[in-house]
Amino acid sequence: MSTWHVVRVPDPERWGQLPTDGVLGVQDLPGAVARIGLRPGDAVFVRPDGTVDTGLLDFVRSKEFRNLERESKRNYVTDIRILLEFLSSRGVSWREATEQDLADFRHWRCQAPENPQRISGTKWNREASAFTKLFKWGKVYPLPVDVSRREDRAADSVSARVSWLTPRTWGLWSDVGLRGHTRAGVAAPGWESRTEMRNTSFVQLLLSSGLRRQEGGSLLTFELPTQQLRHGRYLHGRIAGAVTRSKNTRTFYASVDAVGQVEAYVQSERAWAVQRAQDKGTYDRLPMVRLVTKVTRGLKPKVEWVDADGVVGGQELSRLGWRERQWLFLEGPDGPEPAWLWLTEQGLPMAPDRWNGVFRGANLRCEEVLLTGEERKIERRFRLAEVRGKTPYATPHSARHSMALYTLILLNELFESRYGLSKQDRRDFAQLFGDPWWLVKTVLGHSDVETTKRHYLAPVSHLQLESILAAAETTDEGKDVEDLDDIFSRLARETVGIQDIDALLGAAG
């Protein structure tokens, strides 16, 4: 047997009810785990013989690994476990691994025809980063793999997570996947979703703002944008640095309509979930509750609270990570209620990664409605391209990519068609306010505009936007040829990766 297992340390509120006589002879298991330096989310590698690998335990607690983001640590642990199983099948420990072992492993993962689940170059580069970190920490020399060596990196690395849906396609995906509509555009008989308003308003907020899943998913109720821009179509707020990838607080923008949908969710669906939880005493049984007593304003807003034991505390809002935010409660009309914006049916904070399940469910529903029974029997990865092209597919990050693409096209349409700027005018405008690429980069919170072009807007990064919009100006009779929907439809036909409703419904028909 070569199967390795990974056990992760639970968050404090997820230990559950432990046996009074202890676990495996340990009376206070959470305390024992904390005393050896393990933190919530840390991984414990269990060998095939059922014993803990103490070397890997030290690696998990090392500064080289500890300083990674929790999601990165989870991904690295998953990658390392697969390598450990491969090495164990050869009777080799990870400290004895050679360059040949890693070359054979890479061949199996990326190229071997007999492997039905080969990975992309992008995925291999992530795995190689994890292995490099482990082997360097363990002083395994010569390094079996080193991601800094060109020969150890994949040449075909491209972002596999990038996907774009046009605005109308998002409408189809939401109607079918989240609202339970049929192909005819009406609610299916018997359709019932107690979280429909929560799910649709979350998607609209991400589409409007370009926030990442964790950024939008960890908002507090008092962080919803309330300050209107001068012309009133958009609101702006601040996203805390602790929940961003860059760890820098930034301004974000969301449309009045999107924020209005979120507010409607707060006043109805969310309020009902809170009321049910209060009636059941759910919040009284939580192990960690911090009742907010004050939220200061200014450049560095601070949250002050008191916990169940009467201990007073506080922290800058920008420094509160998403786990700490789940402990914050506000005094409502009927008792304490979560400050966390997005709640489960049980009235508890919904962890950001649970949105993946919401999107997955919507994708499956779209397949159920738009594909035939025979087509659905084929596992998605084995379906032909023409079958996959019949149904929209979205992830939380697709909303961010789509918002970037939509914003870029809209900005250029304004520059080219509505403002009628000459080349000199555009050059002057760019010097004053930045060109459309720079503006989109700023909205997304990227530090480098090349990241915006290369990873988020690949469909148009190689095109002259003037040529995209040329047909959208006027005919000889002075009539508009295309609106934005038409521009997106044409762009989807001319480039790879953009999902558009015309192509989807045409294929499905």
Coordinates of C-alpha atoms in Angstrom, one line a residue, residues 55 70 89 115 156 173 186 252 262 319 348 351 385 435 492:
G55 CA 9.8 15.5 9.1
R70 CA -3.8 29.3 3.8
S89 CA 5.0 3.0 -4.7
N115 CA -2.7 8.5 -17.4
D156 CA 3.1 25.4 -22.3
W173 CA -26.5 31.2 -16.6
V186 CA -39.9 30.5 -17.0
F252 CA -13.7 49.2 -5.2
V262 CA -27.6 43.0 -2.0
R319 CA -6.2 43.9 9.3
L348 CA -24.3 31.3 10.1
A351 CA -17.1 30.6 4.3
A385 CA -16.1 20.6 -27.7
D435 CA -5.6 54.6 -20.9
A492 CA -16.8 35.7 -29.2

